[in-house]
Amino acid sequence: MCGIVGYIGKRDAYPILIKGLKRLEYRGYDSAGVALISNNQELNVYKTKGRVSDLENFVIQKDISGNIGIAHTRWATHGEPCSLNAHPHFSSSEKLALIHNGIIENYAVLKEKLQSKGYLFKSSTDTEVLVQLIEYIKISNNLDLLTAVQLALGEVIGAYAIAVLEKDHPNEIIAARKSSPLVVGIGQDEFFLASDATPIVEYTDKVVYLEDEEIALIRRDMDLKVVNLNNVEMTPEIKSVKLNLGQLEKGGYPHFMLKEITEQPDCIHDCMRGRINVEGSNVVLSAVIDHKERLLNAKRFIIVACGTSWHAGLIGKHLIESFCRIPVEVEYASEFRYRDPVIDSSDVVIAISQSGETADTLAAIELAKSRGAFIYGICNAIGSSIPRATHTGSYIHVGPEIGVASTKAFTGQVTVLTMLALTLAREKHSISEEEFLRIVKELNKVPEKMKEVLKLNDKIAELSKIFTYAHNFIYLGRGYSYPVALEGALKLKEISYIHAEGYPAAEMKHGPIALVDAEMPVVVIATQNGLYEKVLSNIQEIKARKGKVIALVTQGDTFISKIADYCIELPETIECLDPLIATVPLQLFAYHIAVCKGMDVDQPRNLAKSVTVE
Ligand code: AGP
């Protein structure tokens, strides 16, 4: 999720652009850049790896004059974070400069077409392909920029929010969007452009939210003009922004954590985008294609991770062993790195990390690598240390996760692990084609089912009020839901500071049930999958000791609703996908309890978003 800012008007553009980029830095950054048409009609592009402050240092002594410009903070999707891959990107003639937020799925085909016509590329980004395509269409058909952009976007498959400057037309910015947001701010003889209203609200409260496949022609000397890809003029609706700045950075949510819980359907869709085809008949992970033999011939997989990522690893174990019949061990990275493990070149290590900077996980990778193991990374932060330390891997593409308590990254990790297990199983023929297609079909439905669960937010908020002052919780699950119980307990612990323990449900009899009395709330994941009858018995054991049971059940369950104290009904899914559905109510439950307790939900005490030290 990159940040876009643009300005054209009576003021110097650069200060407005830089301030706007800083407002958008929460969206994630790994590089930043700016394009300005200077007072002496030069089109200057300055860009660098790192934060916006690094860009400010980079432009010292440079010509940053001009009252028209575009700027960008990048959250890398194609191509590592570096100055070459940073935006803006020049066209070959250096008369066009473009910035982009989104993913162009057919960029490789377009790139080949342009290379066959002699175009050269400096970066490995999909964005550079787009600006070259626009220039190719413009020159070869002798068109104006707006028409060239319309035709070029008609060839693009994927998501985009773009802004384009043309050196020879210093009075206009062309902007367009599809699936990635773009807002035009309307001031007094000046216009603003941004990925969201955050950088705009301090200058004007009048905004136009561009709709999909709309193109804005933003000129100093005329009203905003909006057309669609067929050049049909649209009537833009000018809205007044009511939100304050703090709220806007959270997309209108009170906390990043709630925003990130709520955006999971879109994030999981993004995670699967380009990897599962629309028909649901195939799953493709480029890392598996590139390293198929090494992965399929592994004697065993060892998953190393910490915290929430370790919980995802437990689910990954179950998936890979069930689908691929390859043994999987799951290790706390902090333990693995110091216990002199038996490991060699027949092993594949999967390192899971949202931040890609966790010290213990990095150390575990280096140890495993030193003993010949093949390392597969599953990370969110593109270009971070762990992806650079691994032999291959798959990004989860859920966008920056700001809340310290991990939510969308967990479901993104589980989604990638599911796709990894499916692709390997298909190659090994260890599951039938019918089973493969059944699972993929269900996996494609997960975003919609997550949306169903999110509609329970108010009900879960009400339920959380009853338990706000509990001192202890037990979370129980079996099979695929046991790691979900652990994850639910961790969410509650880390943001509400209530002591909570997750257990395999059957373990209660081996001691923990001594804890159960009328004061002990017990959350049980009791969906109608796997060992449902056994879980039913476990609930009865809890009730026999007066424990308060909060049960997560499958919609329409009539058994458990009779014995549990509270039930949260979830849409039905298949057993191996239960974690993707059952985790969401537990995230909301922990969130609302913490809010009721007045906790600092996004930055809980004692915790850091990335544990980069031991
Ligand atoms: C999860 O909510 C915690 N913030 C924490 O357990 C986290 O999962 C752990 O520190 C691992 O972080 P990583 O995924 O960035 O490696």
XYZ file of C-alpha atoms and ligand atoms in Angstrom:
630
model
C 0.000 0.000 0.000
C 1.969 3.029 -1.221
C 1.328 6.705 -0.580
C 0.616 9.187 -3.377
C 0.580 13.019 -3.101
C 0.216 15.653 -5.834
C -0.116 19.435 -5.988
C -0.754 22.089 -8.617
C -1.540 25.724 -7.799
C -0.110 28.990 -6.643
C 2.200 27.767 -3.869
C 5.574 26.003 -3.944
C 4.751 22.351 -4.445
C 7.697 20.700 -2.689
C 6.866 21.588 0.968
C 3.255 20.463 0.461
C 4.377 17.188 -1.133
C 6.891 16.322 1.579
C 4.440 17.122 4.368
C 1.850 15.007 2.598
C 4.237 12.055 2.293
C 4.922 12.215 6.025
C 1.183 12.072 6.670
C 1.028 8.895 4.579
C 4.120 7.195 5.996
C 1.866 5.040 8.216
C 0.860 3.331 4.973
C 4.311 1.886 4.861
C 7.476 3.003 3.224
C 10.700 1.590 2.027
C 11.578 4.317 -0.478
C 10.288 7.765 -1.435
C 10.473 10.133 -4.374
C 9.210 13.392 -5.879
C 8.813 14.810 -9.403
C 8.617 18.584 -9.894
C 8.316 20.803 -12.959
C 10.653 23.593 -11.931
C 10.291 27.290 -12.502
C 12.625 26.979 -15.500
C 10.458 24.208 -17.005
C 12.705 21.276 -16.094
C 11.076 17.963 -15.075
C 13.156 16.963 -12.042
C 12.833 13.557 -10.345
C 14.489 12.917 -6.977
C 14.072 9.525 -5.251
C 15.846 7.419 -2.667
C 15.569 4.255 -0.579
C 14.429 4.777 2.994
C 12.093 7.160 4.751
C 10.729 10.524 3.685
C 13.386 12.173 5.848
C 16.013 10.432 3.703
C 14.415 12.018 0.649
C 14.613 15.437 2.322
C 18.320 14.942 2.908
C 18.756 13.756 -0.664
C 17.280 16.916 -2.234
C 19.439 19.340 -0.266
C 21.247 21.550 -2.854
C 18.857 20.328 -5.564
C 16.380 22.505 -7.536
C 13.072 21.920 -5.749
C 11.317 24.925 -7.231
C 8.003 24.732 -9.038
C 4.310 24.803 -8.127
C 3.380 21.509 -9.686
C 4.581 18.111 -8.512
C 3.812 14.522 -7.531
C 5.364 12.444 -4.747
C 5.308 8.837 -3.555
C 6.207 6.595 -0.607
C 6.637 3.016 -1.716
C 5.587 -0.267 -0.065
C 7.398 -2.533 -2.495
C 5.498 -5.186 -4.389
C 7.576 -5.652 -7.561
C 11.295 -5.201 -7.077
C 13.338 -4.696 -3.952
C 13.334 -1.332 -2.162
C 16.092 0.745 -3.772
C 16.401 4.128 -5.510
C 16.089 2.550 -8.979
C 12.785 0.897 -8.076
C 11.501 3.931 -6.168
C 8.835 6.128 -7.752
C 8.456 8.428 -9.713
C 9.551 6.604 -12.848
C 10.651 8.465 -15.974
C 9.603 7.413 -19.459
C 12.468 6.834 -21.899
C 12.295 10.409 -23.190
C 12.268 11.675 -19.591
C 9.337 13.870 -20.604
C 6.879 11.870 -18.498
C 7.104 11.031 -14.794
C 4.647 8.627 -13.146
C 3.847 7.354 -9.644
C 1.697 4.314 -8.928
C 0.014 2.487 -6.071
C -1.221 -1.019 -6.887
C -0.163 -4.127 -8.800
C -0.171 -4.494 -12.585
C -0.705 -8.219 -12.981
C 0.056 -8.364 -16.712
C 3.178 -6.204 -16.519
C 5.454 -8.968 -17.790
C 3.499 -9.345 -21.049
C 3.408 -5.582 -21.543
C 7.133 -5.336 -20.786
C 8.003 -7.958 -23.380
C 5.915 -6.108 -25.964
C 7.732 -2.831 -25.244
C 11.150 -4.499 -25.199
C 10.393 -5.935 -28.648
C 9.912 -2.335 -29.759
C 13.296 -1.352 -28.382
C 12.292 0.020 -25.001
C 14.868 -0.399 -22.252
C 14.061 -0.618 -18.571
C 16.085 0.591 -15.599
C 14.002 -0.906 -12.795
C 12.297 -4.230 -12.075
C 8.973 -2.583 -11.302
C 5.593 -2.953 -12.940
C 5.248 0.845 -12.657
C 8.037 1.592 -15.114
C 6.274 -0.645 -17.624
C 3.166 1.538 -17.338
C 4.920 4.866 -17.930
C 6.777 3.395 -20.913
C 3.508 2.015 -22.296
C 1.864 5.425 -21.992
C 4.782 7.066 -23.816
C 4.818 4.384 -26.511
C 1.100 4.877 -27.181
C 1.424 8.660 -27.048
C 4.311 8.848 -29.512
C 3.242 6.112 -31.914
C -0.266 7.580 -32.253
C 0.666 11.245 -31.804
C -1.792 11.638 -28.930
C -2.167 13.977 -25.992
C -1.320 12.585 -22.576
C -4.911 12.094 -21.424
C -5.808 9.955 -24.434
C -2.564 7.987 -24.183
C -3.300 7.259 -20.508
C -6.837 6.149 -21.368
C -5.602 3.715 -24.014
C -2.741 2.416 -21.880
C -4.984 1.731 -18.888
C -7.307 -0.133 -21.202
C -4.480 -2.661 -21.669
C -3.692 -2.971 -17.966
C -4.956 -5.821 -15.759
C -4.704 -5.155 -12.058
C -5.014 -2.372 -9.520
C -3.694 1.157 -9.927
C -3.783 4.676 -8.578
C -1.493 6.798 -10.732
C -0.414 10.383 -11.280
C 1.498 11.535 -14.345
C 3.393 14.758 -15.142
C 4.433 15.854 -18.638
C 7.394 18.223 -18.996
C 5.866 20.044 -21.971
C 2.556 20.605 -20.169
C 3.451 22.172 -16.821
C -0.147 23.147 -16.145
C -1.665 19.713 -15.697
C -1.565 16.505 -13.731
C -3.296 13.383 -15.047
C -4.517 10.972 -12.367
C -6.437 7.690 -12.564
C -7.520 4.828 -10.314
C -8.772 1.288 -10.283
C -9.072 -0.649 -6.992
C -6.469 1.600 -5.306
C -7.908 4.778 -3.744
C -7.238 8.296 -5.053
C -8.654 11.570 -3.765
C -8.595 15.031 -5.400
C -8.680 18.014 -3.034
C -10.232 21.188 -4.432
C -8.771 24.417 -3.081
C -8.863 28.067 -4.119
C -7.014 28.115 -7.493
C -5.136 24.985 -6.436
C -5.658 21.239 -6.425
C -4.322 18.457 -4.233
C -4.071 14.736 -4.958
C -3.519 11.901 -2.479
C -4.125 8.226 -1.719
C -6.490 9.307 1.029
C -7.690 12.597 2.465
C -5.044 12.700 5.213
C -2.561 15.038 3.405
C -5.410 17.192 2.048
C -7.625 18.077 5.023
C -5.358 20.845 6.314
C -5.766 22.743 3.026
C -9.368 22.087 2.034
C -12.361 20.032 3.120
C -13.665 19.725 -0.459
C -12.677 16.426 -2.017
C -13.596 14.162 -4.904
C -13.068 10.426 -4.433
C -12.276 9.065 -7.898
C -14.193 5.936 -8.848
C -12.738 2.881 -10.572
C -11.571 3.490 -14.145
C -11.952 7.238 -13.827
C -9.254 9.633 -15.014
C -8.876 13.150 -13.620
C -7.495 15.997 -15.710
C -6.255 18.455 -13.095
C -5.378 21.842 -14.580
C -4.512 25.104 -12.891
C -6.791 27.121 -15.167
C -10.000 25.075 -15.175
C -12.388 23.103 -13.023
C -11.600 19.484 -12.321
C -12.454 17.302 -15.308
C -13.145 13.577 -14.844
C -13.579 11.097 -17.706
C -13.744 7.321 -17.927
C -11.572 5.037 -20.054
C -13.944 5.606 -22.974
C -13.543 9.372 -22.641
C -17.100 9.819 -21.400
C -17.171 12.883 -19.135
C -18.270 12.103 -15.573
C -19.828 14.440 -13.018
C -17.552 14.307 -9.974
C -19.329 14.477 -6.615
C -17.611 17.041 -4.378
C -17.740 15.858 -0.755
C -16.844 17.602 2.471
C -14.372 15.725 4.697
C -15.519 15.681 8.314
C -12.847 13.449 9.857
C -9.914 14.864 11.831
C -6.344 14.081 10.882
C -5.730 11.461 13.555
C -8.821 9.535 12.526
C -7.944 9.759 8.838
C -4.597 8.066 9.262
C -6.593 5.133 10.628
C -9.047 5.262 7.758
C -11.719 6.529 10.120
C -11.216 3.672 12.617
C -10.433 4.469 16.271
C -7.385 2.188 16.190
C -5.082 0.698 13.569
C -5.838 -2.721 15.058
C -9.560 -2.475 14.285
C -8.755 -1.163 10.808
C -6.427 -4.102 10.201
C -8.921 -6.653 11.553
C -11.597 -5.173 9.305
C -9.484 -5.059 6.150
C -8.637 -8.762 6.337
C -11.112 -9.788 3.581
C -9.375 -7.416 1.165
C -5.932 -8.404 2.432
C -6.591 -12.115 1.982
C -7.908 -11.356 -1.499
C -4.673 -9.460 -2.210
C -2.636 -12.320 -0.727
C -4.255 -14.754 -3.175
C -4.287 -12.329 -6.116
C -2.230 -13.630 -9.029
C -1.634 -16.911 -7.182
C -5.082 -18.540 -7.413
C -6.757 -18.239 -10.790
C -10.295 -16.914 -11.001
C -11.696 -20.336 -11.910
C -10.127 -21.701 -8.713
C -8.504 -24.491 -10.665
C -4.889 -23.683 -9.964
C -2.562 -22.298 -7.292
C 0.810 -20.901 -8.307
C 3.635 -19.808 -6.000
C 6.667 -18.687 -7.982
C 8.999 -19.901 -5.215
C 7.620 -23.436 -5.604
C 8.018 -23.286 -9.381
C 11.623 -22.125 -9.025
C 12.615 -24.634 -6.313
C 10.204 -27.528 -6.831
C 12.736 -30.381 -6.579
C 14.388 -29.059 -3.437
C 11.047 -28.609 -1.718
C 9.516 -31.914 -2.832
C 12.602 -33.909 -1.871
C 12.798 -32.449 1.639
C 13.198 -35.118 4.326
C 11.281 -32.788 6.612
C 10.240 -29.173 7.012
C 11.219 -27.203 10.076
C 9.169 -24.070 10.739
C 10.889 -21.392 12.822
C 9.061 -18.327 14.082
C 8.019 -16.360 17.165
C 4.729 -15.334 18.733
C 1.780 -15.104 16.390
C 3.936 -16.274 13.491
C 4.722 -19.407 15.491
C 0.988 -20.035 15.842
C 0.678 -19.755 12.061
C 3.512 -22.282 11.855
C 1.508 -24.805 13.882
C -1.289 -24.531 11.332
C 1.287 -24.847 8.554
C 2.491 -28.101 10.113
C -1.013 -29.520 10.070
C -1.592 -28.412 6.484
C 1.691 -29.701 5.048
C 1.600 -33.023 6.908
C -2.064 -33.574 5.981
C -1.738 -32.617 2.298
C 1.885 -33.506 1.487
C 2.730 -36.291 3.972
C 6.079 -34.606 4.667
C 7.073 -34.443 8.370
C 7.016 -30.935 9.814
C 8.507 -29.684 13.065
C 7.579 -26.291 14.479
C 10.193 -24.555 16.601
C 10.334 -21.368 18.588
C 13.184 -19.604 16.789
C 14.614 -18.511 20.147
C 14.897 -22.145 21.280
C 16.009 -23.521 17.932
C 18.949 -21.162 17.619
C 20.550 -22.271 20.894
C 19.887 -25.994 21.112
C 22.402 -27.157 18.506
C 19.665 -28.782 16.373
C 20.259 -31.787 14.149
C 19.796 -30.311 10.686
C 21.340 -30.813 7.252
C 20.911 -30.235 3.525
C 17.922 -32.577 3.309
C 15.938 -30.194 5.497
C 13.821 -27.244 4.377
C 13.347 -24.480 6.937
C 10.307 -22.223 6.646
C 10.875 -18.907 8.437
C 7.678 -16.989 9.163
C 7.772 -13.324 10.137
C 5.495 -10.327 9.616
C 8.212 -7.725 10.156
C 11.027 -9.694 8.580
C 13.307 -8.251 11.292
C 12.796 -10.552 14.315
C 16.252 -11.216 15.716
C 15.623 -14.772 16.925
C 14.113 -15.817 13.613
C 17.000 -14.262 11.695
C 19.487 -16.102 13.886
C 17.654 -19.388 13.386
C 17.844 -18.854 9.630
C 21.584 -18.208 9.703
C 22.167 -21.321 11.844
C 20.088 -23.524 9.534
C 21.770 -22.049 6.443
C 25.208 -22.704 7.904
C 24.287 -26.390 8.127
C 23.062 -26.660 4.558
C 19.309 -26.361 4.983
C 17.212 -24.657 2.291
C 15.384 -21.629 3.655
C 11.886 -20.548 2.562
C 10.641 -17.236 3.940
C 7.026 -16.188 4.513
C 7.070 -12.455 5.287
C 5.050 -9.275 4.943
C 7.635 -6.485 4.931
C 9.122 -6.536 1.446
C 12.882 -6.338 1.228
C 13.309 -6.704 5.005
C 16.196 -8.653 6.500
C 14.568 -12.083 6.613
C 13.515 -12.222 2.927
C 17.055 -11.136 2.059
C 18.503 -13.923 4.216
C 16.388 -16.717 2.734
C 16.917 -18.745 -0.482
C 13.345 -18.093 -1.616
C 9.915 -17.340 -0.235
C 6.451 -15.852 -0.606
C 5.336 -12.449 0.579
C 1.890 -12.327 2.192
C 1.008 -8.925 0.622
C -1.384 -7.756 3.363
C 0.060 -4.232 3.449
C 1.727 -2.541 6.419
C 0.563 -3.854 9.792
C 0.806 -0.959 12.246
C -0.981 -2.311 15.333
C 1.498 -4.145 17.572
C -0.933 -7.032 17.973
C -0.704 -8.981 14.752
C -4.019 -9.689 13.030
C -4.120 -9.517 9.215
C -0.540 -10.773 9.014
C -1.570 -13.950 10.850
C -4.399 -14.736 8.455
C -2.112 -13.771 5.555
C 0.567 -16.191 6.791
C -1.993 -18.977 7.155
C -3.268 -18.262 3.635
C 0.222 -18.523 2.144
C 0.894 -21.715 4.117
C -2.348 -23.165 2.760
C -1.352 -22.285 -0.806
C 2.146 -23.706 -0.219
C 0.745 -26.999 1.087
C -1.691 -27.205 -1.837
C 0.931 -26.529 -4.515
C 3.348 -29.084 -3.036
C 0.578 -31.666 -2.591
C -0.488 -31.268 -6.207
C 3.099 -31.742 -7.382
C 3.439 -34.836 -5.166
C 0.001 -36.128 -6.127
C -0.481 -36.645 -2.405
C -4.040 -35.329 -2.570
C -6.599 -36.075 -5.256
C -7.414 -33.502 -7.922
C -10.968 -33.486 -6.571
C -9.775 -32.679 -3.022
C -7.392 -30.031 -4.365
C -10.158 -28.276 -6.287
C -12.552 -28.538 -3.333
C -10.092 -26.809 -0.999
C -9.143 -24.101 -3.510
C -12.806 -23.387 -4.173
C -13.410 -22.970 -0.442
C -10.248 -20.864 -0.061
C -11.572 -18.460 -2.692
C -14.696 -17.989 -0.550
C -12.771 -17.038 2.604
C -12.769 -13.227 2.022
C -16.568 -13.197 1.687
C -16.960 -15.395 4.774
C -14.643 -13.122 6.736
C -16.959 -10.246 5.806
C -19.840 -12.246 7.294
C -17.898 -12.677 10.528
C -17.055 -8.961 10.682
C -20.785 -8.231 10.757
C -20.719 -9.783 14.279
C -18.528 -6.919 15.501
C -21.282 -5.200 17.527
C -22.440 -8.497 19.058
C -18.874 -9.335 20.056
C -18.397 -5.834 21.452
C -21.474 -6.356 23.648
C -20.186 -9.753 24.802
C -16.781 -8.288 25.637
C -18.367 -5.908 28.161
C -19.410 -8.899 30.285
C -15.797 -10.095 30.547
C -13.907 -6.821 30.708
C -12.890 -7.387 34.346
C -12.137 -11.084 34.202
C -8.723 -11.930 35.614
C -8.100 -15.136 33.705
C -9.227 -16.842 30.524
C -8.766 -20.299 29.051
C -8.973 -20.816 25.270
C -9.540 -24.339 23.931
C -9.405 -25.877 20.473
C -8.549 -29.162 18.765
C -6.751 -29.977 15.541
C -6.546 -26.944 13.257
C -8.274 -24.901 15.959
C -5.737 -25.582 18.706
C -3.300 -22.932 17.295
C -6.287 -20.611 16.946
C -6.910 -21.031 20.681
C -3.276 -20.102 21.337
C -3.569 -17.070 19.044
C -6.817 -15.928 20.653
C -5.225 -16.146 24.088
C -2.163 -14.200 22.932
C -4.313 -11.423 21.442
C -6.147 -11.021 24.749
C -2.961 -11.125 26.835
C -0.995 -8.603 24.833
C -3.595 -5.831 24.545
C -5.843 -6.222 27.644
C -3.153 -7.544 30.038
C -5.614 -10.244 31.209
C -3.912 -13.592 31.840
C -5.070 -16.101 29.198
C -3.886 -19.574 28.278
C -4.581 -21.622 25.171
C -4.721 -25.421 25.384
C -5.618 -28.397 23.247
C -9.146 -29.064 24.525
C -8.338 -32.625 25.577
C -5.462 -31.393 27.743
C -7.851 -29.913 30.299
C -8.185 -33.261 32.056
C -4.405 -33.380 32.574
C -4.394 -30.551 35.116
C -5.735 -27.236 33.825
C -9.363 -28.164 34.572
C -8.463 -27.604 38.227
C -8.558 -23.909 37.328
C -12.198 -24.033 36.278
C -14.854 -22.510 38.517
C -17.702 -20.021 38.127
C -15.133 -17.210 37.758
C -13.287 -18.830 34.859
C -14.396 -17.839 31.323
C -13.497 -20.523 28.787
C -13.499 -19.748 25.050
C -13.978 -22.913 23.011
C -13.635 -23.204 19.245
C -16.365 -25.730 18.541
C -17.122 -25.494 14.847
C -18.686 -28.538 13.207
C -15.420 -29.874 11.877
C -12.975 -32.518 13.002
C -13.493 -33.726 16.548
C -16.763 -31.890 17.155
C -18.246 -34.544 19.468
C -15.058 -34.577 21.555
C -15.163 -30.805 21.893
C -18.817 -31.071 22.896
C -17.732 -33.390 25.732
C -15.011 -30.953 26.763
C -17.617 -28.187 27.010
C -19.800 -30.402 29.181
C -16.801 -31.068 31.457
C -16.297 -27.293 31.822
C -19.975 -26.679 32.497
C -20.027 -29.456 35.111
C -17.516 -27.340 37.016
C -19.527 -24.133 36.551
C -17.121 -22.608 34.060
C -18.522 -19.864 31.805
C -18.304 -21.087 28.200
C -18.076 -18.807 25.180
C -18.358 -21.124 22.174
C -17.493 -20.374 18.557
C -19.914 -22.575 16.617
C -20.977 -23.189 13.059
C -24.108 -21.298 12.009
C -27.186 -23.359 12.825
C -25.551 -25.437 15.555
C -28.363 -26.438 17.918
C -26.428 -28.646 20.325
C -23.825 -26.369 21.811
C -26.135 -23.361 22.000
C -28.083 -25.372 24.604
C -25.125 -25.871 26.933
C -22.740 -22.958 26.328
C -23.307 -19.663 28.106
C -22.612 -17.607 24.987
C -22.372 -18.612 21.331
C -20.800 -16.848 18.368
C -22.106 -18.384 15.131
C -19.640 -18.534 12.239
C -20.139 -19.319 8.544
C -19.403 -22.925 7.686
C -16.121 -23.765 6.011
C -13.960 -26.850 5.621
C -11.841 -27.987 8.544
C -8.422 -26.885 7.231
C -9.744 -23.347 6.623
C -11.378 -23.005 10.057
C -8.408 -20.914 11.353
C -9.045 -18.207 8.756
C -12.641 -17.837 9.937
C -12.440 -18.613 13.672
C -9.524 -16.256 14.358
C -11.436 -13.105 13.390
C -14.005 -13.152 16.262
C -11.189 -13.813 18.734
C -9.314 -10.767 17.394
C -12.458 -8.647 17.803
C -13.150 -10.086 21.285
C -9.665 -9.196 22.521
C -9.859 -5.774 20.860
C -13.158 -4.804 22.467
C -12.153 -6.025 25.930
C -8.973 -3.942 25.684
C -10.961 -0.886 24.533
C -13.427 -1.375 27.412
C -10.440 -1.429 29.769
C -9.115 1.787 28.220
C -5.881 0.168 27.084
C -3.476 1.531 24.460
C -4.624 -1.004 21.894
C -2.190 -0.133 19.108
C 0.868 0.183 21.333
C 0.426 -2.036 24.403
C 2.841 -1.627 27.310
C 6.205 -3.425 27.163
C 5.740 -4.498 23.512
C 7.352 -3.506 20.203
C 6.002 -4.187 16.743
C 9.208 -5.864 15.749
C 11.522 -7.570 18.270
C 14.814 -6.796 16.596
C 16.828 -7.656 19.696
C 17.096 -10.877 21.702
C 1.812 -10.821 17.836
O 0.601 -10.159 18.074
C 2.968 -10.153 18.553
N 3.066 -8.800 18.164
C 4.253 -10.926 18.447
O 4.043 -12.194 19.034
C 4.805 -11.182 17.029
O 3.986 -12.097 16.354
C 6.212 -11.777 17.165
O 7.040 -10.823 17.791
C 6.822 -12.184 15.821
O 6.949 -11.044 15.011
P 7.269 -11.246 13.441
O 6.109 -12.004 12.872
O 7.401 -9.866 12.906
O 8.528 -12.042 13.330
